[in-house]
Structure formats: structure tokens, C-alpha cells
């Protein structure tokens, strides 16, 4: 940021030291705002006049590094992206409504909000279906797709998600939903529905090594219905690329939960679209959760996170008392036997205010407890490595299942209880539990979980994909990694050096995933990174158990701070319509 600011403020345009210093500070503020996910920075015209020709005002037509729209200043790239995205959203909602007859299918969904979603998608070319965990987004989608497939001959359907893990979870949920006897009895399930294979968004758009999509405005996607899951992860750039690739006459359906974290990149597209009055007829919010019962603590804390801090009654001083009285009383985290868990539950333990080495070690020991069954499954596999291929395949499946039973999520990569420190500790414990030693020749071992941290189009793997290491199926002297979300094997030696061990991951990286049991770590050093959205995302990754290790002050911050990104997308959509 500093170097770019210095480059833009060179002579002859900025000869006066005061003007140059002011301009550099303003430029750095704009760029810093972008790194925080904002597409623009609120300001006034007087503050920008000293940037001179670097900023374009609305009456100017020439291209400049920055653009002022009367209320906020943009880096030109994000101003242009918002303009393009707004145009495509308007294009979709202005297409003529579909005249499809739902007679005979009105009662396919009993929940009134799910029925509303069916009617919305059947009628319009654009639809947003939102809801918290367990509200039946995928269940509803399966019925919508089955009905559309019946009503529209030769329907071409595409489904995608921002990450490989989310795509895999979408595939599993859809195939389960398509087994429903009700759909079978009405003749709504055909072979082409079973052939639907959700992919990553990058793969759907055929994005090459330079991040340039094969499908775009002039060469749109060859599908009639396009479904995008985990839409809260869409940043401004990816959303624009997607919307421009939607052909006229096609239906675009976005699924997501706007209470989750916004995208890692610039923008909060789903949240913006949810807040637009003009888009209300294209939006349905599912309310009733079937995953978490009224007695379930995960459901209670999810609602608590959403609602706390909305009134003056809630203060930093009393929020933990409310949490204790209404949801969960702090105690000491214990080992959980998932086979005995009948009602979804939470464990909460507060970290000491001043963490010493002994405290850190004890916390790491507690976090290791959730991986002991995984280690045992790997140990059994190693003892039977000479078995028949069929038996080994079953043992591998068990390892994959045990690994997805548990995951550790931290707000930070670094720190006493950051992802790197946790991964190092768990890896050492795992090696000792499985192999009876913590060091040996080579970096690879059976059961090593790895995460891809950058796209590799040659190997067909993407940032966020997670794989498990096994002995090579034909050559036991080598190792290969299986990626469940891709159903792909890759030689360990071909993987890039940037991969990371994945016993623990950041909360951001966990988005789009689900696990039976999630351990969430919020240490004091992470306080400035925390928000409602981060905590909500973390705890809703769990299906049955959440174990929280938290610094009290950090937990207060996570409960009380709501993230609001600056964006001009709503304004641009309204301007394009009126």
C-alpha cells in the first residue's frame, strides 16, 4: 500500500510536501478499507479534491485510479465490478416470469416458507433462499429441482459451491433428498437428477491459470438452471463473473446464510441482496430448524449470537451472565463419546486471563481428545495394510468418516493457540498414538490430513480442498492423497510445498463444511479479529457437539461486534432500476 501510494503521488502533480503526505494517507486509507472487505470508503468531496487527477468525479469521463460517487470513494476496479454486477442482477429480475403450472405439487412441501421458495423459483429467473443450519435449504432445493425437471423438458442443471468441501456436502445432501419416497411416488426422480455432480464455482466457470473464466457475457454457461450453495462466500469479483455467465432465460438460485462470515475477498454480496426491498419478491428466508431441537444448545447459542446486543439492555458487562443463564454454564471441557450424544450439546471453558505455558499445554491436551478415535482407525489400517483391496477400501472409508467426526477451529493462524501451534501439537500426539514415535524419515504418513492453500489447475485441486494421506494403492513404498470432495487421488510428491496440515483450521477456512463435533478456540490475541459472524460460522459447523475454549473478553467481543461492510451495490441496483 505504501509503495503504491508513493508511486501515485510522484511529481509533478504533488510537489508540496503537505499535499503529498495528505494524498498518500488518503490512498492508504482507501486500500486498507479494501483489505477489510469494503468495496468503498465513505468520505466527502472536500476530502478528495487534494487527490487532484487521481480521482474521477461523476461528471468526469476519464479513467482514474479512484472514483467518487457522491458518498464514497472507490478503487476503480471495485467501482466497475459493482456497476457490472448491478447490471446483471437487473437483467435477471427484468426477464419475463415463467408460466409453469404447479398443480399437483403445491403440497410437496409442508412448511409455508419452503412452499414460498418453490413458488418463487418456479415463477422467477432469480431466487435467493436463505436460512440457518437445519432449516432445510437443500431439502427444499431438491424438491424445487425435481419439480422443475418434471415441468421443463430436457432441463440442463448445474450446481456449484465456492469450495470443494461445500460442493461435496451439497452432493451428499441432494442424493439423500432424492431418495425420498414422496418424490419417487410422484414420478419426480429421473436418471438425470442422480447424475448431477456439484462442482466448485471455479470449475463451473472454467477459470484458467490466470483466473480468467471461459464462460462470460459473450459465452454464457450452457445450463437452464444454475444453483450456487454457500452464497455468503461470494465476493464481488466472483459474483460478477458468475452473474455475467448466466444466459438469458436461465434460472439462478442462490442458497446461503447471511449470518455467516462474509467473503474473504471484497464485498458482502449475499447480505446486500438480502437487504434490498426491491428484491424481496425474489427472496425467501427459511425459519424452522429441524437439525436443532428446542432443547439443543447449539440451536440456542446460534439464536443467542444473532439476537444479543440488539437492545440497550445487553452490555459488555452482562452478556456473559446472559449466556450462562440462557444457554450454557462454563465448566471444564471433557472427552465426548459421539455414540452417546442424543441431544446436541455445548461445552464452554474459559481460558485464564494470563496464559502460561502450563495452561497452553493443558488446552492442547484437551483439543487432542477429539482425535483419539481417528488415530485408532488409522492404527487399525496400518496393522492391515497387507489385506485385500476391498478390505483396505472399507478401512479407508472408516478413516475418512472418523476424520470428519471432529475438527478444531481457531480464529488465528498464529499464537499460543493458533492453527499452526495446534496442528504441530496434534500431529506429534497423532504420530505417537499411531506409530509409537513422533519423528521419522519423510514428511508423509498414513492419516496425515492436508489442506490445499492455492489453486493448482494442472492437478485439479483448489484452495481449501482437504485430503488424507494413504499408502499408494499399488506401491506401498509411496504415498498418495485422497481428496473426498473431488473423489481424486494425487501422488503426495506432486502436491505443492504450500500445503498445510489440517487437524486444525481457521474459522474462515471451515466455511462450507460440517462436522459432528467442533472445538472452537478464541484466545485473547484474537480479540480484534472476532465478530458475531465469525462465532456463528464456527459453532454452526457442528452437527451435534461444540466445545468452546475462550478468553472471556474475546468471547464478549465475538458476541457483541457485528461486521458491516461498506458497499455501494444496493445504490447501484436501485439506480439501474429507477
Coordinates of C-alpha atoms in Angstrom, one line a residue:
X1 CA 0.0 0.0 0.0
X2 CA 2.7 2.4 1.0
X3 CA 4.8 1.8 -2.2
X4 CA 1.7 2.3 -4.4
X5 CA 0.7 5.5 -2.6
X6 CA 4.2 6.8 -3.1
X7 CA 4.2 5.9 -6.8
X8 CA 0.8 7.7 -7.4
X9 CA 1.9 10.8 -5.7
X10 CA 5.1 11.5 -7.5
X11 CA 6.0 14.9 -9.0
X12 CA 4.9 16.9 -10.9
X13 CA 1.4 16.6 -9.6
X14 CA 2.3 16.6 -5.9
X15 CA 5.2 19.0 -5.3
X16 CA 4.1 20.4 -2.0
X17 CA 5.1 18.1 0.9
X18 CA 1.8 18.7 2.8
X19 CA -0.3 17.8 -0.3
X20 CA 1.8 14.7 -1.0
X21 CA 1.6 13.5 2.6
X22 CA -2.2 14.0 2.7
X23 CA -2.7 12.2 -0.6
X24 CA -0.6 9.2 0.5
X25 CA -2.5 8.9 3.7
X26 CA -5.9 9.1 1.9
X27 CA -4.8 6.4 -0.7
X28 CA -3.6 4.1 2.1
X29 CA -6.9 4.5 3.9
X30 CA -8.8 3.5 0.8
X31 CA -6.6 0.5 0.2
X32 CA -6.8 -0.5 3.9
X33 CA -10.6 -0.4 3.7
X34 CA -10.4 -2.8 0.7
X35 CA -8.3 -5.2 2.7
X36 CA -11.0 -5.2 5.3
X37 CA -13.6 -6.3 2.7
X38 CA -15.1 -2.9 2.0
X39 CA -15.6 -2.0 -1.7
X40 CA -15.5 1.7 -0.9
X41 CA -14.7 4.2 1.9
X42 CA -17.3 6.8 3.0
X43 CA -16.0 10.4 2.6
X44 CA -16.9 13.8 1.1
X45 CA -15.8 15.7 -1.9
X46 CA -13.7 18.2 0.1
X47 CA -11.5 15.4 1.4
X48 CA -10.8 14.2 -2.1
X49 CA -10.1 17.4 -4.0
X50 CA -6.5 17.3 -2.9
X51 CA -6.1 14.0 -4.8
X52 CA -6.5 16.0 -8.0
X53 CA -6.4 14.0 -11.1
X54 CA -6.1 10.7 -9.3
X55 CA -9.8 10.6 -8.6
X56 CA -12.7 10.8 -11.1
X57 CA -15.9 12.6 -10.0
X58 CA -19.2 11.6 -11.6
X59 CA -19.0 14.5 -14.1
X60 CA -15.6 13.3 -15.4
X61 CA -15.5 10.6 -18.0
X62 CA -11.8 9.7 -18.0
X63 CA -10.4 6.7 -16.2
X64 CA -8.6 7.3 -12.9
X65 CA -7.3 5.1 -10.1
X66 CA -10.1 6.2 -7.9
X67 CA -13.8 7.1 -8.4
X68 CA -16.0 9.2 -6.1
X69 CA -19.8 8.6 -6.5
X70 CA -21.0 11.4 -4.2
X71 CA -20.9 9.5 -1.0
X72 CA -17.9 7.2 -1.1
X73 CA -14.6 6.8 -2.9
X74 CA -13.7 3.5 -4.7
X75 CA -10.7 1.9 -6.2
X76 CA -11.7 2.0 -9.9
X77 CA -11.7 -1.8 -10.1
X78 CA -14.4 -2.2 -7.4
X79 CA -16.5 0.6 -8.7
X80 CA -16.6 -1.1 -12.1
X81 CA -17.3 -4.5 -10.6
X82 CA -20.3 -3.1 -8.6
X83 CA -21.6 -1.4 -11.8
X84 CA -21.3 -4.7 -13.8
X85 CA -22.9 -6.8 -11.1
X86 CA -25.8 -4.4 -10.6
X87 CA -26.5 -4.5 -14.4
X88 CA -26.6 -8.3 -14.4
X89 CA -28.9 -8.5 -11.3
X90 CA -31.3 -6.1 -13.0
X91 CA -31.1 -8.1 -16.2
X92 CA -32.2 -11.3 -14.4
X93 CA -35.1 -9.7 -12.5
X94 CA -36.4 -7.9 -15.6
X95 CA -36.8 -11.1 -17.6
X96 CA -40.4 -12.3 -18.1
X97 CA -41.8 -14.6 -15.4
X98 CA -42.2 -18.2 -16.1
X99 CA -45.7 -19.6 -16.8
X100 CA -45.3 -23.0 -15.2
X101 CA -48.2 -24.8 -13.6
X102 CA -47.6 -26.1 -10.1
X103 CA -50.9 -28.0 -10.0
X104 CA -50.4 -31.3 -8.1
X105 CA -47.2 -30.1 -6.5
X106 CA -48.5 -27.4 -4.1
X107 CA -48.3 -29.7 -1.1
X108 CA -44.9 -31.3 -1.9
X109 CA -43.5 -29.1 0.8
X110 CA -45.4 -28.6 4.1
X111 CA -43.5 -25.7 5.6
X112 CA -45.0 -22.4 4.5
X113 CA -41.6 -20.8 3.8
X114 CA -40.4 -23.8 1.8
X115 CA -43.6 -23.6 -0.2
X116 CA -42.9 -19.9 -0.8
X117 CA -39.4 -20.8 -2.1
X118 CA -40.9 -23.3 -4.5
X119 CA -43.3 -20.8 -6.0
X120 CA -40.6 -18.1 -6.1
X121 CA -38.2 -20.2 -8.1
X122 CA -40.8 -21.6 -10.5
X123 CA -42.0 -18.1 -11.3
X124 CA -38.8 -16.0 -11.5
X125 CA -35.4 -16.3 -13.1
X126 CA -33.6 -15.2 -9.9
X127 CA -34.1 -16.6 -6.5
X128 CA -32.4 -16.3 -3.1
X129 CA -33.1 -19.0 -0.4
X130 CA -31.6 -18.3 2.9
X131 CA -31.8 -19.9 6.4
X132 CA -29.8 -21.0 9.3
X133 CA -28.5 -24.6 9.8
X134 CA -31.1 -27.3 9.6
X135 CA -33.9 -25.1 8.1
X136 CA -34.0 -27.4 5.1
X137 CA -32.3 -25.3 2.3
X138 CA -31.0 -28.4 0.5
X139 CA -34.2 -30.4 1.2
X140 CA -36.2 -27.6 -0.3
X141 CA -33.9 -27.3 -3.2
X142 CA -34.1 -31.0 -4.0
X143 CA -37.9 -30.7 -4.4
X144 CA -37.7 -27.5 -6.4
X145 CA -35.2 -29.1 -8.8
X146 CA -37.3 -32.3 -9.1
X147 CA -40.4 -30.2 -10.0
X148 CA -38.6 -28.0 -12.5
X149 CA -37.1 -31.1 -14.1
X150 CA -40.6 -32.5 -14.5
X151 CA -42.1 -29.3 -15.8
X152 CA -39.4 -28.4 -18.3
X153 CA -38.3 -31.0 -20.9
X154 CA -34.6 -31.7 -21.3
X155 CA -33.7 -29.4 -18.4
X156 CA -29.9 -28.8 -18.0
X157 CA -29.0 -28.3 -14.4
X158 CA -25.7 -27.1 -12.9
X159 CA -24.8 -26.9 -9.2
X160 CA -21.7 -25.4 -7.6
X161 CA -20.3 -24.1 -4.4
X162 CA -17.3 -21.8 -3.6
X163 CA -15.2 -24.7 -2.1
X164 CA -14.7 -28.4 -2.9
X165 CA -15.9 -29.4 0.6
X166 CA -19.1 -27.4 0.2
X167 CA -19.7 -29.0 -3.2
X168 CA -19.2 -32.5 -1.7
X169 CA -21.6 -31.8 1.2
X170 CA -24.2 -30.4 -1.3
X171 CA -23.8 -33.7 -3.4
X172 CA -24.4 -35.9 -0.3
X173 CA -27.4 -33.9 0.9
X174 CA -29.0 -33.8 -2.6
X175 CA -28.6 -37.5 -3.2
X176 CA -30.1 -38.3 0.2
X177 CA -33.0 -36.0 -0.6
X178 CA -33.6 -37.6 -4.0
X179 CA -34.2 -40.9 -2.2
X180 CA -37.4 -39.6 -0.6
X181 CA -40.3 -42.0 -1.2
X182 CA -42.7 -39.0 -1.8
X183 CA -40.6 -37.8 -4.8
X184 CA -40.4 -41.3 -6.1
X185 CA -44.1 -41.9 -5.8
X186 CA -44.9 -38.8 -7.8
X187 CA -42.5 -39.8 -10.5
X188 CA -40.3 -36.8 -9.9
X189 CA -37.0 -38.7 -9.8
X190 CA -35.3 -39.3 -13.1
X191 CA -31.8 -40.6 -14.0
X192 CA -30.5 -37.1 -14.9
X193 CA -31.1 -35.9 -11.3
X194 CA -28.9 -38.7 -10.0
X195 CA -26.2 -37.6 -12.5
X196 CA -26.0 -34.1 -11.1
X197 CA -22.5 -33.5 -9.8
X198 CA -21.9 -30.3 -7.8
X199 CA -18.5 -28.7 -8.5
X200 CA -16.6 -25.7 -7.3
X201 CA -17.5 -22.4 -8.8
X202 CA -14.1 -22.1 -10.4
X203 CA -14.6 -25.4 -12.2
X204 CA -18.2 -24.4 -13.3
X205 CA -16.9 -21.2 -14.8
X206 CA -13.8 -23.0 -16.2
X207 CA -11.4 -20.5 -14.7
X208 CA -7.9 -21.0 -16.1
X209 CA -4.5 -20.5 -14.5
X210 CA -4.8 -16.7 -14.8
X211 CA -8.2 -16.7 -13.1
X212 CA -9.9 -15.8 -16.4
X213 CA -13.3 -17.6 -16.9
X214 CA -14.1 -19.5 -20.1
X215 CA -17.8 -18.6 -19.6
X216 CA -18.8 -14.9 -19.6
X217 CA -21.2 -12.5 -21.2
X218 CA -20.5 -13.4 -24.7
X219 CA -20.2 -17.2 -24.0
X220 CA -22.7 -17.9 -21.2
X221 CA -23.0 -21.2 -19.3
X222 CA -24.8 -24.0 -21.2
X223 CA -27.4 -24.6 -18.5
X224 CA -31.1 -23.8 -17.8
X225 CA -30.9 -23.8 -14.0
X226 CA -27.8 -22.8 -12.0
X227 CA -27.7 -23.4 -8.3
X228 CA -25.0 -21.9 -6.0
X229 CA -24.7 -23.1 -2.4
X230 CA -22.9 -21.2 0.4
X231 CA -23.6 -17.9 -1.4
X232 CA -22.4 -15.9 1.6
X233 CA -18.9 -16.8 0.4
X234 CA -19.3 -14.9 -2.9
X235 CA -17.0 -11.9 -3.1
X236 CA -17.6 -9.1 -5.5
X237 CA -15.3 -10.3 -8.2
X238 CA -16.5 -13.9 -8.3
X239 CA -20.2 -12.9 -8.0
X240 CA -19.7 -10.6 -11.0
X241 CA -18.1 -13.3 -13.1
X242 CA -20.9 -15.7 -12.2
X243 CA -23.8 -13.4 -12.9
X244 CA -22.3 -12.3 -16.3
X245 CA -22.1 -16.0 -17.3
X246 CA -25.8 -16.7 -16.6
X247 CA -27.6 -16.9 -20.0
X248 CA -30.9 -15.1 -20.7
X249 CA -33.8 -17.4 -19.9
X250 CA -31.9 -19.4 -17.3
X251 CA -32.8 -19.5 -13.6
X252 CA -30.1 -18.6 -11.0
X253 CA -30.7 -19.9 -7.4
X254 CA -28.5 -18.7 -4.5
X255 CA -28.6 -20.6 -1.2
X256 CA -26.9 -19.4 1.9
X257 CA -26.9 -18.0 5.4
X258 CA -26.1 -14.3 5.6
X259 CA -25.5 -14.6 9.3
X260 CA -22.3 -16.4 8.4
X261 CA -19.0 -14.7 7.6
X262 CA -18.9 -12.6 4.5
X263 CA -16.5 -13.5 1.7
X264 CA -12.7 -13.4 2.3
X265 CA -12.4 -11.0 -0.6
X266 CA -14.0 -7.6 -1.1
X267 CA -17.8 -7.4 -0.9
X268 CA -20.8 -8.8 1.0
X269 CA -23.0 -9.7 -1.9
X270 CA -25.5 -12.0 -0.3
X271 CA -26.0 -9.7 2.7
X272 CA -26.5 -6.7 0.3
X273 CA -29.1 -8.6 -1.8
X274 CA -30.9 -9.7 1.4
X275 CA -31.2 -6.0 2.5
X276 CA -32.8 -4.8 -0.8
X277 CA -36.5 -4.0 -0.6
X278 CA -36.8 -4.2 -4.4
X279 CA -35.6 -7.8 -4.3
X280 CA -38.0 -9.0 -1.6
X281 CA -40.1 -11.0 -4.1
X282 CA -37.0 -12.9 -5.2
X283 CA -36.0 -13.8 -1.7
X284 CA -37.3 -16.4 0.8
X285 CA -35.9 -16.9 4.3
X286 CA -36.5 -20.4 5.9
X287 CA -37.2 -20.2 9.6
X288 CA -37.9 -23.5 11.2
X289 CA -34.8 -25.6 12.1
X290 CA -35.1 -29.3 12.1
X291 CA -31.4 -30.0 12.9
X292 CA -31.5 -28.5 16.4
X293 CA -34.4 -29.2 18.7
X294 CA -35.7 -26.6 21.2
X295 CA -33.6 -28.3 23.9
X296 CA -30.5 -28.4 21.8
X297 CA -27.8 -26.0 23.0
X298 CA -26.3 -25.4 19.5
X299 CA -29.6 -24.0 18.2
X300 CA -29.9 -21.9 21.3
X301 CA -26.5 -20.4 21.1
X302 CA -26.9 -19.7 17.3
X303 CA -30.1 -17.7 18.1
X304 CA -28.4 -16.0 21.1
X305 CA -25.5 -14.9 18.9
X306 CA -27.9 -13.4 16.3
X307 CA -30.0 -11.6 18.9
X308 CA -27.7 -10.4 21.6
X309 CA -26.6 -6.8 21.5
X310 CA -29.7 -5.6 19.6
X311 CA -31.1 -3.7 22.6
X312 CA -29.5 -1.3 25.2
X313 CA -30.2 -4.0 27.8
X314 CA -27.3 -6.0 26.5
X315 CA -23.9 -4.7 27.6
X316 CA -20.3 -5.9 27.6
X317 CA -20.7 -6.3 31.4
X318 CA -23.8 -8.6 31.4
X319 CA -23.6 -10.6 28.2
X320 CA -21.6 -13.5 29.7
X321 CA -24.1 -13.7 32.5
X322 CA -26.9 -13.9 30.0
X323 CA -25.1 -16.6 28.1
X324 CA -24.6 -18.6 31.3
X325 CA -28.2 -18.2 32.4
X326 CA -29.9 -18.8 29.0
X327 CA -27.6 -21.2 27.1
X328 CA -24.5 -22.8 28.8
X329 CA -22.8 -22.6 32.1
X330 CA -19.0 -22.6 31.9
X331 CA -17.2 -25.7 33.1
X332 CA -14.2 -27.9 32.1
X333 CA -14.1 -29.5 28.6
X334 CA -14.3 -33.3 28.7
X335 CA -13.8 -36.0 26.2
X336 CA -17.0 -36.6 24.2
X337 CA -18.3 -40.1 23.1
X338 CA -20.3 -39.2 20.0
X339 CA -22.1 -42.6 20.2
X340 CA -23.7 -41.5 23.4
X341 CA -24.7 -38.0 22.3
X342 CA -28.5 -37.9 21.9
X343 CA -29.2 -34.1 22.2
X344 CA -27.0 -31.5 20.6
X345 CA -24.8 -30.0 23.2
X346 CA -22.1 -27.4 24.0
X347 CA -19.1 -27.3 26.3
X348 CA -17.7 -24.0 27.4
X349 CA -14.5 -23.4 29.3
X350 CA -12.9 -20.0 29.9
X351 CA -9.2 -19.6 29.4
X352 CA -7.1 -18.0 32.2
X353 CA -6.6 -14.2 31.7
X354 CA -2.8 -14.7 31.8
X355 CA -2.0 -17.8 29.9
X356 CA 1.3 -19.5 31.0
X357 CA 3.0 -22.5 29.3
X358 CA 1.2 -25.0 31.6
X359 CA -2.2 -23.5 30.6
X360 CA -1.4 -23.8 26.9
X361 CA -0.3 -27.4 27.3
X362 CA -3.4 -28.3 29.1
X363 CA -5.6 -26.7 26.4
X364 CA -3.7 -28.6 23.7
X365 CA -4.2 -31.9 25.6
X366 CA -8.0 -31.2 25.7
X367 CA -8.1 -30.4 22.0
X368 CA -6.3 -33.7 21.2
X369 CA -9.1 -35.7 22.9
X370 CA -11.4 -35.4 19.9
X371 CA -8.9 -37.1 17.6
X372 CA -8.2 -40.2 19.6
X373 CA -10.8 -42.3 17.7
X374 CA -9.4 -41.1 14.4
X375 CA -5.9 -42.2 15.5
X376 CA -7.2 -45.6 16.4
X377 CA -8.9 -46.0 13.0
X378 CA -5.5 -45.2 11.3
X379 CA -3.7 -47.6 13.6
X380 CA -6.1 -50.4 12.5
X381 CA -5.5 -49.6 8.9
X382 CA -1.7 -49.8 9.3
X383 CA -2.0 -53.2 11.0
X384 CA -4.0 -54.5 8.0
X385 CA -2.0 -52.8 5.2
X386 CA -1.4 -56.2 3.5
X387 CA -5.2 -57.0 3.3
X388 CA -7.3 -57.4 0.2
X389 CA -8.1 -54.2 -1.8
X390 CA -11.8 -54.4 -0.8
X391 CA -11.0 -54.6 2.9
X392 CA -8.5 -51.8 2.7
X393 CA -11.1 -49.6 0.9
X394 CA -13.5 -50.2 3.8
X395 CA -10.8 -49.3 6.3
X396 CA -10.1 -46.1 4.3
X397 CA -13.8 -45.2 4.4
X398 CA -13.8 -45.6 8.1
X399 CA -10.8 -43.3 8.4
X400 CA -12.5 -40.6 6.3
X401 CA -15.6 -40.9 8.5
X402 CA -13.7 -40.6 11.7
X403 CA -11.8 -37.6 10.5
X404 CA -15.0 -35.8 9.7
X405 CA -16.3 -36.5 13.2
X406 CA -14.1 -33.8 14.6
X407 CA -12.3 -30.6 13.7
X408 CA -10.5 -27.8 15.6
X409 CA -11.3 -24.2 14.6
X410 CA -9.2 -21.2 15.7
X411 CA -9.7 -17.6 14.9
X412 CA -5.9 -17.1 14.2
X413 CA -3.2 -18.9 12.3
X414 CA -0.5 -17.8 14.8
X415 CA -0.5 -17.5 18.5
X416 CA -0.3 -19.8 21.5
X417 CA -3.5 -21.5 20.4
X418 CA -3.4 -20.6 16.7
X419 CA -3.8 -23.1 13.9
X420 CA -0.1 -23.6 13.4
X421 CA 0.7 -24.3 17.0
X422 CA -2.4 -26.6 17.4
X423 CA -1.5 -28.5 14.2
X424 CA 2.1 -29.1 15.4
X425 CA 0.9 -30.4 18.7
X426 CA -1.9 -32.7 17.4
X427 CA 0.5 -34.1 14.7
X428 CA 3.0 -35.1 17.4
X429 CA 0.3 -36.7 19.5
X430 CA -1.1 -38.5 16.5
X431 CA 2.2 -39.9 15.4
X432 CA 2.9 -41.2 18.9
X433 CA -0.5 -42.7 19.2
X434 CA -0.4 -44.4 15.8
X435 CA 3.3 -45.2 15.4
X436 CA 4.7 -45.1 18.9
X437 CA 7.1 -42.3 17.9
X438 CA 6.9 -38.6 17.0
X439 CA 9.7 -38.3 14.4
X440 CA 10.7 -40.5 11.5
X441 CA 12.1 -40.2 8.0
X442 CA 9.9 -38.2 5.5
X443 CA 7.0 -35.8 5.8
X444 CA 4.3 -38.2 4.9
X445 CA 2.4 -40.8 6.9
X446 CA -1.0 -42.6 6.7
X447 CA -3.7 -40.4 8.1
X448 CA -1.9 -37.1 7.6
X449 CA -4.7 -34.5 6.7
X450 CA -3.6 -31.8 4.4
X451 CA -5.2 -28.6 3.1
X452 CA -4.5 -27.0 -0.3
X453 CA -3.8 -23.3 0.1
X454 CA -3.7 -22.2 -3.5
X455 CA -5.4 -23.3 -6.8
X456 CA -3.5 -25.8 -8.9
X457 CA -5.4 -26.1 -12.2
X458 CA -3.0 -28.7 -13.5
X459 CA -3.7 -31.1 -10.6
X460 CA -7.3 -30.1 -10.5
X461 CA -7.2 -29.0 -6.8
X462 CA -8.3 -25.7 -5.3
X463 CA -7.6 -23.6 -2.3
X464 CA -9.4 -25.1 0.7
X465 CA -9.6 -28.7 -0.6
X466 CA -8.7 -31.2 2.1
X467 CA -7.2 -34.7 1.6
X468 CA -6.0 -37.6 3.6
X469 CA -2.7 -39.4 3.0
X470 CA -2.6 -43.2 2.5
X471 CA 0.0 -45.7 1.2
X472 CA -0.1 -45.9 -2.6
X473 CA -2.7 -48.5 -3.6
X474 CA -0.3 -50.3 -6.0
X475 CA 3.1 -49.3 -4.5
X476 CA 3.3 -49.4 -0.7
X477 CA 6.7 -47.7 -0.8
X478 CA 5.0 -44.5 -1.9
X479 CA 2.2 -42.2 -0.6
X480 CA -0.8 -40.7 -2.3
X481 CA -3.5 -38.3 -1.0
X482 CA -7.2 -38.8 -1.4
X483 CA -9.5 -35.8 -1.8
X484 CA -13.0 -36.9 -0.8
X485 CA -14.7 -33.7 -2.1
X486 CA -13.2 -34.4 -5.6
X487 CA -13.1 -38.2 -5.5
X488 CA -9.5 -37.7 -6.6
X489 CA -6.1 -39.4 -5.8
X490 CA -2.9 -37.3 -6.2
X491 CA 0.6 -38.5 -5.6
X492 CA 2.0 -36.9 -2.5
X493 CA 5.2 -35.9 -4.2
X494 CA 3.2 -33.9 -6.8
X495 CA 1.5 -31.7 -4.2
X496 CA 2.8 -28.1 -3.8
X497 CA 5.1 -27.3 -0.9
X498 CA 2.5 -24.7 0.3
X499 CA 0.0 -27.4 1.6
X500 CA -0.8 -27.3 5.3
X501 CA -1.5 -29.9 7.9
X502 CA -5.3 -29.8 8.6
X503 CA -6.1 -31.2 12.1
X504 CA -7.0 -27.6 12.8
X505 CA -8.0 -24.8 10.5
X506 CA -9.1 -21.2 10.7
X507 CA -12.8 -20.5 11.1
X508 CA -12.7 -18.8 7.7
X509 CA -11.4 -21.9 6.1
X510 CA -14.1 -24.1 7.7
X511 CA -17.0 -22.2 5.9
X512 CA -19.0 -24.6 3.8
X513 CA -18.0 -27.7 6.0
X514 CA -19.9 -29.7 8.6
X515 CA -18.5 -31.9 11.3
X516 CA -20.1 -34.0 14.1
X517 CA -18.0 -32.2 16.8
X518 CA -16.3 -28.9 16.5
X519 CA -13.8 -27.4 19.0
X520 CA -13.6 -23.6 18.8
X521 CA -10.7 -21.7 20.2
X522 CA -10.9 -17.9 20.9
X523 CA -7.7 -16.7 22.6
X524 CA -7.0 -13.2 23.9
X525 CA -4.8 -12.3 21.0
X526 CA -7.6 -12.9 18.5
X527 CA -9.9 -10.3 20.1
X528 CA -9.6 -7.7 17.2
X529 CA -10.5 -10.4 14.6
X530 CA -13.7 -11.6 16.3
X531 CA -17.3 -10.8 15.4
X532 CA -20.8 -12.3 15.6
X533 CA -20.4 -13.7 12.1
X534 CA -17.1 -15.5 13.0
X535 CA -18.5 -17.1 16.1
X536 CA -21.8 -18.0 14.4
X537 CA -20.0 -19.6 11.5
X538 CA -17.8 -21.6 13.9
X539 CA -20.5 -23.1 16.1
X540 CA -22.8 -23.9 13.1
X541 CA -20.1 -26.1 11.5
X542 CA -21.1 -28.6 14.2
X543 CA -24.0 -31.1 13.8
X544 CA -24.0 -32.4 17.4
X545 CA -21.3 -31.1 19.7
X546 CA -19.5 -27.8 20.1
X547 CA -16.6 -27.4 22.6
X548 CA -15.5 -23.8 23.2
X549 CA -12.2 -22.7 24.7
X550 CA -12.5 -19.0 25.1
X551 CA -10.9 -16.0 26.7
X552 CA -13.9 -14.2 28.4
X553 CA -13.1 -10.8 26.9
X554 CA -12.7 -12.3 23.5
X555 CA -16.0 -14.1 23.7
X556 CA -17.7 -10.9 24.7
X557 CA -16.3 -9.3 21.6
X558 CA -17.4 -12.2 19.4
X559 CA -20.9 -11.9 20.8
X560 CA -21.3 -8.1 20.6
X561 CA -19.4 -7.0 17.5
X562 CA -21.3 -7.1 14.2
X563 CA -19.4 -6.8 10.9
X564 CA -20.9 -4.3 8.5
X565 CA -19.0 -3.8 5.2
X566 CA -19.3 -0.6 3.2
X567 CA -20.7 -1.2 -0.2
X568 CA -22.5 0.7 -3.0
X569 CA -24.1 -2.3 -4.6
X570 CA -27.6 -1.6 -3.3
X571 CA -27.4 2.0 -4.5
X572 CA -26.2 0.9 -8.0
X573 CA -29.0 -1.6 -8.4
X574 CA -31.6 0.9 -7.4
X575 CA -30.1 3.5 -9.8
X576 CA -30.2 0.9 -12.6
X577 CA -33.9 0.2 -12.0
X578 CA -35.3 3.6 -11.4

